[in-house]
Coordinates of C-alpha atoms in Angstrom, one line a residue:
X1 CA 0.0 0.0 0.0
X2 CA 1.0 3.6 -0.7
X3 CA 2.2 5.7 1.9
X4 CA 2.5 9.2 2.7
X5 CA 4.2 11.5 5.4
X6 CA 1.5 13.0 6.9
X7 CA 2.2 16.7 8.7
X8 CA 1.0 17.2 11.7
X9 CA -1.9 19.7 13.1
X10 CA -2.1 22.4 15.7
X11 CA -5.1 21.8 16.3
X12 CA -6.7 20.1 19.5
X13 CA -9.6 17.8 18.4
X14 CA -11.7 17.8 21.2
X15 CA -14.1 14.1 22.3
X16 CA -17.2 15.2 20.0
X17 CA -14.9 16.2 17.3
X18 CA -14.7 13.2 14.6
X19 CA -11.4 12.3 12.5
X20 CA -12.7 10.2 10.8
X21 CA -13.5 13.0 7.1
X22 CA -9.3 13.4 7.2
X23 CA -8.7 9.5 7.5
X24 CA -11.1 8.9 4.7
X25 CA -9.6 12.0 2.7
X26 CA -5.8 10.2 2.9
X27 CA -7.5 6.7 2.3
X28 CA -8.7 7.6 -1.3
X29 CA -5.4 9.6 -1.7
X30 CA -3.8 6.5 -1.7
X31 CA -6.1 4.0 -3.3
X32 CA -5.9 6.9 -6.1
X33 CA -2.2 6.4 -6.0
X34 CA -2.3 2.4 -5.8
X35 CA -4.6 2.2 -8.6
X36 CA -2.4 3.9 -11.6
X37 CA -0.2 2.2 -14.1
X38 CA 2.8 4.7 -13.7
X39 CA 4.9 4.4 -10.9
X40 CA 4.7 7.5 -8.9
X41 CA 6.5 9.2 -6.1
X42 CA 7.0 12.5 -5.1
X43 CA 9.5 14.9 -3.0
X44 CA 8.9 17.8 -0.5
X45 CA 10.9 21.1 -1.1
X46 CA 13.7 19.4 0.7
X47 CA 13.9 16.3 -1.5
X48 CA 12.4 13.8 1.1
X49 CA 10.3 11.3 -0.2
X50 CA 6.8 11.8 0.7
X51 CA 4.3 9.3 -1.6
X52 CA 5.5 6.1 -3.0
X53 CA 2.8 3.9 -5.2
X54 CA 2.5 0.4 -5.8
X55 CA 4.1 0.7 -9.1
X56 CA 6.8 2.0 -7.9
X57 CA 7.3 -0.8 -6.0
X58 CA 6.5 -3.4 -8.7
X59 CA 9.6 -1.6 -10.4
X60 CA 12.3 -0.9 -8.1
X61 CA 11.3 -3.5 -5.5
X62 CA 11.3 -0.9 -2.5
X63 CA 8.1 -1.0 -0.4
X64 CA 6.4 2.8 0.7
X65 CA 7.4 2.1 3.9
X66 CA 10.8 1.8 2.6
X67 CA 10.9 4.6 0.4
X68 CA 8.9 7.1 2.2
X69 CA 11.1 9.6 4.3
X70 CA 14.3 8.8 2.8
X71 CA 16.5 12.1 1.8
X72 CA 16.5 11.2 -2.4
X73 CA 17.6 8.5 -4.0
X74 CA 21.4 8.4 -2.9
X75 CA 22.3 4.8 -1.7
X76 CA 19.3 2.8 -2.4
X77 CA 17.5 4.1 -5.8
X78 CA 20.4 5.9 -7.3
X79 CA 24.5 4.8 -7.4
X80 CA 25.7 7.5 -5.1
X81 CA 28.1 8.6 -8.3
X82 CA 24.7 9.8 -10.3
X83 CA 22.7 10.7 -7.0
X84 CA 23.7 14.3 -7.2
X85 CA 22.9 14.2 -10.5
X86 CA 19.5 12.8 -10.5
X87 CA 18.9 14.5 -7.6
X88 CA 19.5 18.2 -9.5
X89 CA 17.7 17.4 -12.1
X90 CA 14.6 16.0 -10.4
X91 CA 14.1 19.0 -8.0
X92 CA 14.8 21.2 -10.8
X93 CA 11.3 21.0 -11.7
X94 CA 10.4 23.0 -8.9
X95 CA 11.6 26.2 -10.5
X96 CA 10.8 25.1 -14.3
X97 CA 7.4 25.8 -16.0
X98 CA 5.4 22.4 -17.3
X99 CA 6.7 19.0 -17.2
X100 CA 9.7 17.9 -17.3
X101 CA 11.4 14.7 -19.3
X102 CA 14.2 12.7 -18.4
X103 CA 15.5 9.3 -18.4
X104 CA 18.4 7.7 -16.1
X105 CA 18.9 4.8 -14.6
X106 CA 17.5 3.6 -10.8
X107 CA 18.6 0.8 -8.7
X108 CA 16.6 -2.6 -7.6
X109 CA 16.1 -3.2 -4.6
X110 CA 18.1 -7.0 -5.3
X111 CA 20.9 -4.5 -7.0
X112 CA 19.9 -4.4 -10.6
X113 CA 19.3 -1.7 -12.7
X114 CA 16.7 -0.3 -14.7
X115 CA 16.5 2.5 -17.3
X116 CA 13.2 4.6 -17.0
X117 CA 11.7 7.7 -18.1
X118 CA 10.5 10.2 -15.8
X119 CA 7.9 13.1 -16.0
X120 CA 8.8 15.5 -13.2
X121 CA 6.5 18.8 -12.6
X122 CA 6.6 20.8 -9.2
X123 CA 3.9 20.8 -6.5
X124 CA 2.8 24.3 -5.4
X125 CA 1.8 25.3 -2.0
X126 CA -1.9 27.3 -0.9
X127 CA 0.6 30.3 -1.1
X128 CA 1.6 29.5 -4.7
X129 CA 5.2 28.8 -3.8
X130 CA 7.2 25.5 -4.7
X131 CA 6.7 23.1 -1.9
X132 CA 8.1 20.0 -3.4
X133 CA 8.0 17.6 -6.8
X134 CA 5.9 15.0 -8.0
X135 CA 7.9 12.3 -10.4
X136 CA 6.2 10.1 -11.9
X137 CA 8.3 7.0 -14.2
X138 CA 8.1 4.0 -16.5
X139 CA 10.5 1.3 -17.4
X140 CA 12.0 2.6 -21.0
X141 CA 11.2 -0.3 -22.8
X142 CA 7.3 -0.3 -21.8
X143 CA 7.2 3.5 -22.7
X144 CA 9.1 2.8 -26.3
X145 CA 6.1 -0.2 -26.8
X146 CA 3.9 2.3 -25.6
X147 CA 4.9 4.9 -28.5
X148 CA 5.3 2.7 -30.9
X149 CA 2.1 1.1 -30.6
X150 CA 0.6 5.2 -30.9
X151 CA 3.1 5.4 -33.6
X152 CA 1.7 1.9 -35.3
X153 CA -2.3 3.0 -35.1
X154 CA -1.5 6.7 -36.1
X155 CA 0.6 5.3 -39.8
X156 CA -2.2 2.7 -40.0
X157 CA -5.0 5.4 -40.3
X158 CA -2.9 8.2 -42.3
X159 CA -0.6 6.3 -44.5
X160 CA -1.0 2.8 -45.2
X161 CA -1.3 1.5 -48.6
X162 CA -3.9 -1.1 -47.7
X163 CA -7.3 -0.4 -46.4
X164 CA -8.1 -0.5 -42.3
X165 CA -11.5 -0.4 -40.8
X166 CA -12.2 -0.2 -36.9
X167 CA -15.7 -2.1 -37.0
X168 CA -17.5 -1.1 -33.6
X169 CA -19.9 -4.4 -31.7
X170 CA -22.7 -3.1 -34.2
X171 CA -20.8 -4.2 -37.0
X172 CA -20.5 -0.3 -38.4
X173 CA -17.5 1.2 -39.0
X174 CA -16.1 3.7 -36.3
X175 CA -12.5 5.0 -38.0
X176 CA -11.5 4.6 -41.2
X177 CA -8.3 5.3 -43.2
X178 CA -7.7 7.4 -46.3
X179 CA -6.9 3.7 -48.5
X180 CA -10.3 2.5 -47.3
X181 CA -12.3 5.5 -47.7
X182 CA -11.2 5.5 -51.8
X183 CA -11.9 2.0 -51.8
X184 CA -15.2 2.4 -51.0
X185 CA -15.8 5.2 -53.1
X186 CA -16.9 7.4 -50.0
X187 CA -15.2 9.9 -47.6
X188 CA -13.8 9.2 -44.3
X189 CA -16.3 10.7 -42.3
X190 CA -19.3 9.9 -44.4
X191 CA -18.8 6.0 -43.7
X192 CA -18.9 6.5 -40.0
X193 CA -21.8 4.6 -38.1
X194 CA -23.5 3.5 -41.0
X195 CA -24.6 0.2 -41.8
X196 CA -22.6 -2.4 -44.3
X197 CA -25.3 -3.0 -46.8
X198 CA -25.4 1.1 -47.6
X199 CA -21.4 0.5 -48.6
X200 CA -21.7 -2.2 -50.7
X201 CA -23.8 -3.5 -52.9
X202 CA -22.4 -7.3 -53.2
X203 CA -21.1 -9.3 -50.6
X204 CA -22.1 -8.1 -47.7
X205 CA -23.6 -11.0 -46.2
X206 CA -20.2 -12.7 -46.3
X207 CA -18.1 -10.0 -44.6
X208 CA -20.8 -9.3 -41.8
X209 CA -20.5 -13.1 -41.0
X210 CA -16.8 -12.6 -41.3
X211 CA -16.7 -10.0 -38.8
X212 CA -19.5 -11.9 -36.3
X213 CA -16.9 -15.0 -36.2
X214 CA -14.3 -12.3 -34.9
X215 CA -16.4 -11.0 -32.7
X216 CA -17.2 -14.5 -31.1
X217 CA -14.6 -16.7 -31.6
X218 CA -11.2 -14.5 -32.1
X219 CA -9.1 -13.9 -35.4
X220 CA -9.1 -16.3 -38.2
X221 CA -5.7 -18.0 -38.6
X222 CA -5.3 -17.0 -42.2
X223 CA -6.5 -14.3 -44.8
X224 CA -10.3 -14.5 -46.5
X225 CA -10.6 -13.4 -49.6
X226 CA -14.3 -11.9 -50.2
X227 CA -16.2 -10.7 -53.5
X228 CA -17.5 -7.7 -53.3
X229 CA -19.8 -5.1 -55.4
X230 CA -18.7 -1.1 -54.7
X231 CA -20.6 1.2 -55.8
X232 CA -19.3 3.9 -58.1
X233 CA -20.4 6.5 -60.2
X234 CA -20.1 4.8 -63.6
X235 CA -21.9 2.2 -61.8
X236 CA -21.0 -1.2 -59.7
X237 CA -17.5 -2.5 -59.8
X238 CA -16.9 -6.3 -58.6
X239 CA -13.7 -6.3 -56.8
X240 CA -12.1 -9.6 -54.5
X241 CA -10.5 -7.9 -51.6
X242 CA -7.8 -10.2 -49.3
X243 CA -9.5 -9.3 -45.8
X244 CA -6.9 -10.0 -42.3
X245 CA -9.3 -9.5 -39.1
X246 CA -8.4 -9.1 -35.3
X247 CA -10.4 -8.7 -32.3
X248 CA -10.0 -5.7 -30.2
X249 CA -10.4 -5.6 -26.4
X250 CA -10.2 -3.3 -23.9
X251 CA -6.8 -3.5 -22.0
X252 CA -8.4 -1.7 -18.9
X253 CA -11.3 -4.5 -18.0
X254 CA -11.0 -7.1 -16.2
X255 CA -12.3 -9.7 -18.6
X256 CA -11.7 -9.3 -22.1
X257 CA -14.6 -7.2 -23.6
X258 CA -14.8 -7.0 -27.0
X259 CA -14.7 -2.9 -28.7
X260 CA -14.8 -4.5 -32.5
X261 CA -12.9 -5.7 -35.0
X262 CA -9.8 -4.0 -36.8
X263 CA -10.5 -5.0 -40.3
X264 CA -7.6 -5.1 -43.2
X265 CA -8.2 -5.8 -46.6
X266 CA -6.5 -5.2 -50.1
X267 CA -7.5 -5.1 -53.7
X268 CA -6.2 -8.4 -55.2
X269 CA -8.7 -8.1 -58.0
X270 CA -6.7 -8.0 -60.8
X271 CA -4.2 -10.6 -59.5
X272 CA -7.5 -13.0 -59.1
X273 CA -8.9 -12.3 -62.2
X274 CA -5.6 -13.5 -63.7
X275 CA -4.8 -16.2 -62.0
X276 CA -8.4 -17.2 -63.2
X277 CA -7.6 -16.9 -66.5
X278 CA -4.6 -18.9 -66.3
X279 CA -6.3 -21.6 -64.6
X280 CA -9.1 -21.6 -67.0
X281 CA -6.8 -21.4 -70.0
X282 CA -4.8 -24.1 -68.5
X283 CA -7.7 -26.4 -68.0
X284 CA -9.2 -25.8 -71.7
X285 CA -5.7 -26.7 -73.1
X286 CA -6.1 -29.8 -71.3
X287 CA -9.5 -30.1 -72.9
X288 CA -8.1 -29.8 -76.9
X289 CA -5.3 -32.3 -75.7
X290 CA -7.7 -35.0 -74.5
X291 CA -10.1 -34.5 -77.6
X292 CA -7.6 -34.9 -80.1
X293 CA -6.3 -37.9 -78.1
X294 CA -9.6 -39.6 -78.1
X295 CA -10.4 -38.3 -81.5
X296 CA -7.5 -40.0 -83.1
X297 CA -8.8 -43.6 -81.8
X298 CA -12.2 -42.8 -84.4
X299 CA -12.2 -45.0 -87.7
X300 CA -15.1 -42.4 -88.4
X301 CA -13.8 -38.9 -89.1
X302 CA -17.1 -37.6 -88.7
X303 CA -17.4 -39.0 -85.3
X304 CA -13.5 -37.5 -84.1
X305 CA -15.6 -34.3 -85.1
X306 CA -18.3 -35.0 -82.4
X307 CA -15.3 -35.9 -79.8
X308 CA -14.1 -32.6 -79.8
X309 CA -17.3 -30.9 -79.9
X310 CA -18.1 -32.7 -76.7
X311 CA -15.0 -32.2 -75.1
X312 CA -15.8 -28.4 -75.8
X313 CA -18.8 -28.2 -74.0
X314 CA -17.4 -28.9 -70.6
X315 CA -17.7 -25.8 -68.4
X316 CA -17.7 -23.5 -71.9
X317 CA -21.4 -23.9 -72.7
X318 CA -24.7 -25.9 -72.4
X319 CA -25.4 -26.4 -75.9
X320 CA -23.6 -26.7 -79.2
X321 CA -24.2 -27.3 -82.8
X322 CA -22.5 -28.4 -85.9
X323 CA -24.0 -27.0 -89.3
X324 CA -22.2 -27.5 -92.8
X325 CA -22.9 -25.9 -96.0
X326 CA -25.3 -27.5 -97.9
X327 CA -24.6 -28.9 -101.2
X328 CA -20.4 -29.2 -101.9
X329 CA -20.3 -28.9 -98.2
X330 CA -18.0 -25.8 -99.0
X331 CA -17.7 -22.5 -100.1
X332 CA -14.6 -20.9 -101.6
X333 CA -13.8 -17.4 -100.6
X334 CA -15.1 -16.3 -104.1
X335 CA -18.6 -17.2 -103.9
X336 CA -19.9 -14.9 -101.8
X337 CA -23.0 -13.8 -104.6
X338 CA -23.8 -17.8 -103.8
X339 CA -26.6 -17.8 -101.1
X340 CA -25.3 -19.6 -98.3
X341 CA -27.7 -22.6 -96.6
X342 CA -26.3 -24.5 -93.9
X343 CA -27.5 -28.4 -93.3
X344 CA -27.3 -29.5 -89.7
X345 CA -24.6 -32.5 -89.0
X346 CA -24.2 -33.0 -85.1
X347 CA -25.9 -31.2 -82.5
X348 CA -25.9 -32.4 -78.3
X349 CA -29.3 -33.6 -77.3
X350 CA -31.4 -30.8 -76.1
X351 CA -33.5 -32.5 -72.9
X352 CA -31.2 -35.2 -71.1
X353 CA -27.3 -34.4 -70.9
X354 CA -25.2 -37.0 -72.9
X355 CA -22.9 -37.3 -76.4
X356 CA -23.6 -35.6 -79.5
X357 CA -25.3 -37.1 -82.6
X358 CA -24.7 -37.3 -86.0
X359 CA -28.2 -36.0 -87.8
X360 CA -28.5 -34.4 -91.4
X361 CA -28.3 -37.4 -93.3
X362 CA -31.2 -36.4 -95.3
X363 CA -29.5 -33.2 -96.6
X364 CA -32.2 -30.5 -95.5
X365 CA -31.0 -27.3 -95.0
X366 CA -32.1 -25.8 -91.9
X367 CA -34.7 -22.9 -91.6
X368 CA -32.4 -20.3 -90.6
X369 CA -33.7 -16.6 -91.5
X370 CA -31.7 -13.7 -93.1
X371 CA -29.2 -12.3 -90.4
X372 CA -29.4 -15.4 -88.4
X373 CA -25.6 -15.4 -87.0
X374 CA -24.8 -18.8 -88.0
X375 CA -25.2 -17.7 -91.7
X376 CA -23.5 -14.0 -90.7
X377 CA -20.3 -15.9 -89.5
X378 CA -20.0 -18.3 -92.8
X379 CA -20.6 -15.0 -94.6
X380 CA -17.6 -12.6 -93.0
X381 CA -15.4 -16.1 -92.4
X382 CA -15.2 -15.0 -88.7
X383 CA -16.9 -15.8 -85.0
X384 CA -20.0 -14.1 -84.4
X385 CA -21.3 -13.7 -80.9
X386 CA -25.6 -13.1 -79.9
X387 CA -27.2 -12.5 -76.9
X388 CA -31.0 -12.1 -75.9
X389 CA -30.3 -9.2 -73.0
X390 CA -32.8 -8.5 -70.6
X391 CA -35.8 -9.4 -71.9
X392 CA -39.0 -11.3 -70.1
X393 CA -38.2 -15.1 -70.3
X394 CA -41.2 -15.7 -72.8
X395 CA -39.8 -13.7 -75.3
X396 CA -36.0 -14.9 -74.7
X397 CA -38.0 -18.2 -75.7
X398 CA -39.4 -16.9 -78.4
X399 CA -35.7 -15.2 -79.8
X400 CA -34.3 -18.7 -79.2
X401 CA -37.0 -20.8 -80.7
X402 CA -37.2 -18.1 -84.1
X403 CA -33.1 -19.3 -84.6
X404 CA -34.0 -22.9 -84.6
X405 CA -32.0 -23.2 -81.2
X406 CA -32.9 -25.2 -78.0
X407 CA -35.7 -23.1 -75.9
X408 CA -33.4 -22.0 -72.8
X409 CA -30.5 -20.6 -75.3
X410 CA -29.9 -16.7 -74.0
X411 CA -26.2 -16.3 -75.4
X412 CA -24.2 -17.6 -78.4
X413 CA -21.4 -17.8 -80.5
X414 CA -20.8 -18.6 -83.5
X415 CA -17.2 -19.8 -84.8
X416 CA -16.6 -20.6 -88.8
X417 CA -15.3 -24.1 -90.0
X418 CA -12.1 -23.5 -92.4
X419 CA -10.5 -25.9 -94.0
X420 CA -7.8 -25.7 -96.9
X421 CA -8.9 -22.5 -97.9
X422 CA -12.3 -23.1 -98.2
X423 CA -15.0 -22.3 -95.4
X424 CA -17.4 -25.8 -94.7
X425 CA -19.5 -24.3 -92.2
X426 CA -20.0 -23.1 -88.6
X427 CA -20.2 -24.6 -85.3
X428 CA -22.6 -22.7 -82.6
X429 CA -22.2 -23.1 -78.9
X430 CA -25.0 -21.9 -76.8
X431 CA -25.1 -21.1 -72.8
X432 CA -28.9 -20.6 -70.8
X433 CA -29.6 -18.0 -68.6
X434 CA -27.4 -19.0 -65.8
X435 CA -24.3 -18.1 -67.8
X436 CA -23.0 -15.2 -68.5
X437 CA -22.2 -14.2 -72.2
X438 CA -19.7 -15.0 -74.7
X439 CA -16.3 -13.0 -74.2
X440 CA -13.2 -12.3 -77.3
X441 CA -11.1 -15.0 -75.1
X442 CA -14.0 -17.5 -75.2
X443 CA -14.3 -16.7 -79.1
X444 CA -10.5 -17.6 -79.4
X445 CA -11.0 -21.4 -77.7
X446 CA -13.9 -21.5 -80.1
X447 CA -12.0 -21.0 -83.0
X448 CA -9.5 -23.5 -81.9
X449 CA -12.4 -26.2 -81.8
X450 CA -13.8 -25.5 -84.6
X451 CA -10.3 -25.5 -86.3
X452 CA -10.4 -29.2 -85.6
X453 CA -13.7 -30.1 -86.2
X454 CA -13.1 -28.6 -89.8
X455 CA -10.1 -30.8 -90.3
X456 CA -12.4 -34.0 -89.1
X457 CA -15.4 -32.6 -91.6
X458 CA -13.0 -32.2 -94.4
X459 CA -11.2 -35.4 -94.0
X460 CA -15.0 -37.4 -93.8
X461 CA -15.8 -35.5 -97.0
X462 CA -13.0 -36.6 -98.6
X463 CA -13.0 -40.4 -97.7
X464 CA -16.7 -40.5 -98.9
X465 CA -15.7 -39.2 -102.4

């Protein structure tokens, strides 16, 4: 317990008069002193020791009772070679303005040394004289983690080059840093207090149920990486941000209690996006190479063409179609006053899922209308791609139905057979509503299958002559 020297009084307390106000007066004094986190003690005008907290005791290992009335520190705080030293400087405070800053080393009560910082400012007497000095100190090392931990959250919110979001227990955001802000296409101070789902559009769900776990159960033990839709002023933007979290608590309960999560993300959209393509580009190589392996094992050429339009269809679309020109079964690049009708040769079945058939044995051309892509991309001898938009699903029905396609068809493309020099047709692949449309890369692996279901055409055309 803390203790202090108390002066004495001049005045007689007489039977009826209590002492009990000035007892309870020096017995918060030093529960006050007992409770802070700084060691504290403090000097009279004559550099005795007067208060000594438990602090101070946890550091240098002297008890108050030790420590209190002792002339300074010479002999059994301070090495008496520095105790005139530390001694000046200390009670210099008396006659300086403000605080005063030092740091020095003071001796353990087992004999070991410790380097602290102290904050030394003078106490003034009722008649606004100097009547002593209060010093309070810290071991160096906790103040240094102390300012670096200030130094830490104050770079975090001004110049970090990732975003970092202080979510409160409500799950809203309570500080947020300059990367974050631009991120979310918001200022600073607008984002504070409000709600998740007026941020962003996508993916809010997930992060909210990110940021619950945290709140329950304590960080996750690696990164997340979360979709999400910002909203911007040329409209949505889908971004993948690489979120870190960490629960914060309060270092002054007694019982961890839980003031939000510190959230840390950055943009690794455009490193996801092509690492998707790679993958995907990977895996569609890996389609061609098994179609022409299982291809080349087909005594019928028109059936290798089949193989690679089913290996095709894996995760590129739900449909496809294989439609040659009628008559010849080719076009040089100088007929183009010829009109062009296409007879269909393979097509996947259109209810249950299974291998493509060989139809068109008849020879009828199919009832495609003027315009109808298939006969645009014979035509310019390149891929043509079609989609519905957003229309009702009756009349995407309909616009599938009037191109002789299967009834759930929304998007397609359209990729020209060439072979020798002469163009034999085109082969359409066709993806429903739960797709998204056609891109220029998936135009390019369209090309490449069709470049070898022309070869297979060709080579059955040529072994029937």
């Amino acid at each position: 317990m803390s203790a202090s020297r108390r002066s004495g009084t001049t005045d007689e307390l007489g039977p009826d008069e209590p002492e009990q106000p000035d007892r309870d007066g020096s017995d918060l004094l030093a529960a006050l002193l007992d409770g802070m986190d700084a060691a504290l003690c403090a000097f009279d005008a004559d550099g005795v020791v007067t208060h000594w907290n438990r602090e101070a005791e946890r550091i240098l290992g002297w008890s108050a009772a030790e420590a209190v009335g002792r002339h300074g520190f010479a002999g059994w705080a301070v090495r008496e070679a520095d105790a005139e030293e530390v001694e000046g400087r200390l009670l210099s405070a008396m006659q300086a303005p403000g605080r005063q800053v030092h740091e020095f080393a003071l001796l353990t009560k087992d004999g070991g040394r410790v380097l602290v910082r102290t904050q030394s400012a003078a106490v003034h007497g009722p008649d606004g004289k100097p009547a002593g000095v209060y010093c309070a100190f810290s071991e160096v090392h906790a103040q240094i983690d102390l300012e670096r931990s200030i130094a830490l959250s104050e770079a975090l919110f001004e110049d970090a080059s990732w975003g970092v979001v202080l979510v409160d227990a409500d799950l809203r955001p309570a500080v947020v840093n300059a990367h974050a802000a631009r991120a979310l296409g918001i200022g600073r101070t607008a984002v504070l207090g409000r709600p998740l789902g007026e941020l962003l559009a996508q993916g809010v769900e997930e992060l909210e149920s990110a940021l619950t776990h945290v709140l329950a159960e304590g960080a996750p033990p690696a990164p997340a990486e979360i979709w999400v839709g910002v909203r911007t002023p040329e409209g949505e933007q889908r971004r993948c941000w690489r979120c870190g979290f960490v629960r914060l608590s309060s270092p002054l309960a007694e019982e961890p209690v839980p003031l939000g999560v510190g959230w840390l993300f950055n943009d690794v959209t455009e490193a996801k996006q092509a690492e998707q393509e790679a993958s995907l580009l990977r895996f569609r190589g890996n389609q061609l190479h098994r179609a022409a392996r299982a291809a080349a094992e087909c005594e019928d050429p028109a059936e290798a063409a089949t193989i690679h339009l089913d290996f095709a269809l894996a995760g590129f679309a739900d449909h496809a179609l294989i439609d040659r020109v009628a008559g010849d079964g080719s076009l040089a690049d100088g007929d183009s006053d010829v009109p062009v009708r296409l007879v269909r040769v393979a097509a996947t079945p259109s209810g249950a899922p299974g291998p493509s058939l060989l139809t068109g044995q008849a020879g009828l051309p199919v009832r495609y209308a003027e315009g109808h892509p298939a006969l645009q991309c014979v035509e310019r001898v390149g891929s043509v791609r079609a989609s519905v938009g957003s229309v009702p699903a009756e009349r995407a029905r309909e616009w599938a139905l009037s191109r002789q396609w299967p009834p759930d068809a929304v998007h397609a493309l359209c990729a020209v057979l060439r072979s020798r020099g002469r163009t034999l047709g085109a082969v359409t692949f066709l993806r429903g509503a739960g797709r998204s449309p056609f891109e220029r890369s998936d135009a390019a692996y369209a090309e490449d299958v069709a470049m070898r279901i022309a070869a297979a055409l060709d080579l059955a055309g040529t072994l029937r002559k």
